[in-house]
Each structure stands twice: as C-alpha cells, then as structure tokens.
Coordinates of C-alpha atoms and ligand atoms in Angstrom, one line a residue:
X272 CA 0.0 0.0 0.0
X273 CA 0.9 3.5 -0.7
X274 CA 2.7 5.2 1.9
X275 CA 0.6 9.2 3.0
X276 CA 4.3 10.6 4.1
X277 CA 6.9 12.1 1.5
X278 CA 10.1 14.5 1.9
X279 CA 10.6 17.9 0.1
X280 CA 13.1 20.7 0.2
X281 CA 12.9 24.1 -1.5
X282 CA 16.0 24.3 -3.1
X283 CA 18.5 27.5 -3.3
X284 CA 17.4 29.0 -6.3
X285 CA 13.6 29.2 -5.1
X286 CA 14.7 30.4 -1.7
X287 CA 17.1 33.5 -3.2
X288 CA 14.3 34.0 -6.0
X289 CA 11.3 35.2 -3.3
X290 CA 9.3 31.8 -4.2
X291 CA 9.4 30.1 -0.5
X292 CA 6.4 31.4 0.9
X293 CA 4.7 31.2 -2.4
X294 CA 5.9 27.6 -2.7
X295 CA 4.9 26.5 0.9
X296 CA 1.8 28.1 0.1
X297 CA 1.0 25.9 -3.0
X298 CA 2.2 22.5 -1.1
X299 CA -0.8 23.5 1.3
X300 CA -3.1 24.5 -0.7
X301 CA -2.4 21.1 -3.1
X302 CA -3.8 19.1 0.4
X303 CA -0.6 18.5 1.9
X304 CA -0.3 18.6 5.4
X305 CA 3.2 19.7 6.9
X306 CA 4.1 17.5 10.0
X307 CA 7.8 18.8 9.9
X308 CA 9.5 21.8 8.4
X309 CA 12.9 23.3 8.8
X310 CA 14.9 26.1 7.5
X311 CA 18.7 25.3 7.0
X312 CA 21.8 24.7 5.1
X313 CA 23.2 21.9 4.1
X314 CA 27.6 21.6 3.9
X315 CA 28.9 20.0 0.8
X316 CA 29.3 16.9 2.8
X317 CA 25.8 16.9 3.5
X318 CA 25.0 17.5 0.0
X319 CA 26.9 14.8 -1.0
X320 CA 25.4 12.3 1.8
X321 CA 21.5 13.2 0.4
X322 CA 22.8 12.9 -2.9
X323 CA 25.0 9.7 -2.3
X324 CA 22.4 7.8 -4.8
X325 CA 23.1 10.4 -8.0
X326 CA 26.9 9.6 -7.5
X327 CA 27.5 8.2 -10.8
X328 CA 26.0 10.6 -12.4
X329 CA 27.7 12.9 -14.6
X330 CA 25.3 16.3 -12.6
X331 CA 26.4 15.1 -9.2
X332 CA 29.4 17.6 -8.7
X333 CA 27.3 20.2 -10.1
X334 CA 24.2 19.1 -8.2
X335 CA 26.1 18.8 -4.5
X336 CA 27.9 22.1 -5.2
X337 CA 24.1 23.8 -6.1
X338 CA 22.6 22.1 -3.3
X339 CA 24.8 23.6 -0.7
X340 CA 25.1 27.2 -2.2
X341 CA 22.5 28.8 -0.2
X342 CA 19.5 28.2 2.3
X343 CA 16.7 25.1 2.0
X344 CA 13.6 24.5 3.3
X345 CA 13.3 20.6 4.0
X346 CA 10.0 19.5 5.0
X347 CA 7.8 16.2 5.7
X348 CA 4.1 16.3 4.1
X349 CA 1.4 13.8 4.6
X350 CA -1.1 13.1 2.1
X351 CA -3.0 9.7 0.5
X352 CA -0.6 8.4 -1.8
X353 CA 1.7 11.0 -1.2
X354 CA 5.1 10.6 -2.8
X355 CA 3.1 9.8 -5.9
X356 CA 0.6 13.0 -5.6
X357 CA 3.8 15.1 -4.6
X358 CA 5.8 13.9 -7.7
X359 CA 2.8 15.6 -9.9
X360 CA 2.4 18.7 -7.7
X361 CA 5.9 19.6 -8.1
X362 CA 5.9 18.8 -12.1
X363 CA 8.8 16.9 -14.1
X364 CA 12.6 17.5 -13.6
X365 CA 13.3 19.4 -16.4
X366 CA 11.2 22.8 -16.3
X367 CA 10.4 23.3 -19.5
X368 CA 8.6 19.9 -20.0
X369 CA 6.5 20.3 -16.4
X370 CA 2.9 21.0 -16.7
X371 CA 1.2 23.9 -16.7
X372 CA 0.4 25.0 -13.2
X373 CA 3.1 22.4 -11.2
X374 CA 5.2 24.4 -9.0
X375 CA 8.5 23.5 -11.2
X376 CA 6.8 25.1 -13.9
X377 CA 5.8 28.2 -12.2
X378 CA 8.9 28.6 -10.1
X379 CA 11.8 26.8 -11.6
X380 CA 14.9 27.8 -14.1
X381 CA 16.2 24.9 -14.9
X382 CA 16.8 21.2 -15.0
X383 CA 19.7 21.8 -12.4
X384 CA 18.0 24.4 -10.7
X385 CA 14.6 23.1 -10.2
X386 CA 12.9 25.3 -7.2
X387 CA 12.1 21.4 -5.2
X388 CA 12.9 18.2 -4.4
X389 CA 10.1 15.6 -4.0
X390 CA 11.2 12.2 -2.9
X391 CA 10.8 9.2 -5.1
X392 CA 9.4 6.2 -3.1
X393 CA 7.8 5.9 0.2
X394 CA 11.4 3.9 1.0
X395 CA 13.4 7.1 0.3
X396 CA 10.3 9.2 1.7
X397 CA 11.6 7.8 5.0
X398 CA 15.4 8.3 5.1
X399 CA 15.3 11.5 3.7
X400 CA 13.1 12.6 5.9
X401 CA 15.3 11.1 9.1
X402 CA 18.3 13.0 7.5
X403 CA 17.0 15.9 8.6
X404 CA 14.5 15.4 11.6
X405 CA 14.8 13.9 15.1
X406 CA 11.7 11.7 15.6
X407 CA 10.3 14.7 18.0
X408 CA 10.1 17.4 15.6
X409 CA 7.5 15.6 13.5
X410 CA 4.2 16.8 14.6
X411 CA 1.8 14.1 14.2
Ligands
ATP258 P1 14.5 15.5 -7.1 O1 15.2 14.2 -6.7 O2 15.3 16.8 -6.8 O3 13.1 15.6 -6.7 P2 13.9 14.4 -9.7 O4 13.6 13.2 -8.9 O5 12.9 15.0 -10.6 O6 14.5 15.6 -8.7 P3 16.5 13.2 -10.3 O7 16.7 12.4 -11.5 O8 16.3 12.5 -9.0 O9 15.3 14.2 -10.6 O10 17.7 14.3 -10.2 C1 18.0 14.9 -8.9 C2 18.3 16.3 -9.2 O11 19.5 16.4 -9.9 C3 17.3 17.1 -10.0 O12 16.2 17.6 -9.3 C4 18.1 18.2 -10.6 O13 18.3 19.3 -9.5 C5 19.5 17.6 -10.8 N1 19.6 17.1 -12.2 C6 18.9 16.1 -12.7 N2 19.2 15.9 -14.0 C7 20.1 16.9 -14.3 C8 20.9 17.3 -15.4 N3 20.7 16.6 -16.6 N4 21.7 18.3 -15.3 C9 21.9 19.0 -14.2 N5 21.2 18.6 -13.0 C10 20.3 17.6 -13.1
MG259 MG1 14.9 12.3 -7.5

C-alpha cells in the first residue's frame, strides 16, 4: 500500500528568488499537510550524503555544489498516496517539460536548478526525511 508521508526541500534558487512562501503556500493549498518543516543549510558533505544515490552521475558535482550554495527548506508532508501525488504537484525534472500550473513550472529555471525536491518512493520518503528530523520534531 501507498505510503501518506513524502520528503521535500525548497532548493537555493527558489529560496534567493522570493518563491518560498509562495511555494509553501502551493504544497498547502495542493492538500498537503506539513508535519515537519525546517529552514537550514546543508555543507557540501551533506549535499553529497543526500545525494549519495546520484553519484555516478555525470550532474552530481554540479548538483552537491548547487545544493549547498544557499539556504533550504526541508519538510515532511502527509497526504494519500503522497510521494506519488507530490511527484505531480511539483511537475517533471526538467522545467520546461512540467505541466502547466506544477510548481516546477511556475517557479523553476532549470533542470539543475529546479525550485524542489520531492522524494521518489515511500522507501526514500523515510530516510530523507530522518536526514534531517529527530523523531520529535515531527508533529503528528
Ligand atoms: P529531485 O530528486 O530533486 O526531486 P527528480 O527526482 O525530478 O528531482 P532526479 O533524477 O532525482 O530528478 O535528479 C535529482 C536532481 O539532480 C534534479 O532535481 C536536478 O536538480 C538535478 N539534475 C537532474 N538531471 C540533471 C541534469 N541533466 N543536469 C543537471 N542537473 C540535473
Ligand atoms: Mg529524485
């Protein structure tokens, strides 16, 4: 069965581009429930821990570096079916081939810098979503 808990982060470029209240407000208003929510910074290290699974990938320097150039916003949502529901909230990875009205395509730049990050199974929901928060700052 689905899982109703997925991962997120606002990424640098939406932060320094005025688009994380906007974006928060879109995650809400989309039926997502926020049961954690932090705003941080992650080191390169860190950046390359989250990213450990892209590490063969050609983007990965690129990606870790962009990752840990500025302020995120990492949260926890709960919703039915949620890393699935999430996935089309936030629109494909690429920018320019997200629908109309998905927060990549009304916030993003690019494929790199893509305004969010929206985990990718309810496995990785859950360690993501440990990376970043003790067990007591997720508000059930
Ligand atoms: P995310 O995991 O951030 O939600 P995604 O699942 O849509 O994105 P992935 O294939 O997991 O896409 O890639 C992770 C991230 O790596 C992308 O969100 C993007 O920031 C970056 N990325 C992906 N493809 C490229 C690329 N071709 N060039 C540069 N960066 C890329
Ligand atoms: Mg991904």
């Amino acid at each position: 069965m689905a899982g109703k808990r997925t991962f997120t982060m606002i990424k640098p470029d939406a932060i320094g581009n005025g688009f994380m209240g906007a974006i928060i407000d879109h995650i809400i208003k989309a039926g997502f429930k926020v049961v954690a929510l932090k705003y941080t910074r992650l080191t390169v290290e860190d950046a390359g821990k989250f990213y450990e699974i892209h590490k063969e990938r050609p983007f990965y320097g690129e990606l870790v570096n962009y990752m840990s150039s500025g302020p995120i916003v990492a949260a926890i949502l709960e919703k039915e079916n949620a890393v699935e529901a999430f996935r089309k909230t936030i629109g494909a990875t690429d920018p320019t081939k997200a629908d109309e009205g998905t927060i990549r395509k009304l916030y993003a730049k690019s494929i790199a810098a893509n305004a969010v990050h929206g985990s990718d199974s309810d496995e990785n929901a859950g360690i993501e979503g440990s990376f970043f928060f003790a067990k007591r700052e997720i508000c059930e």
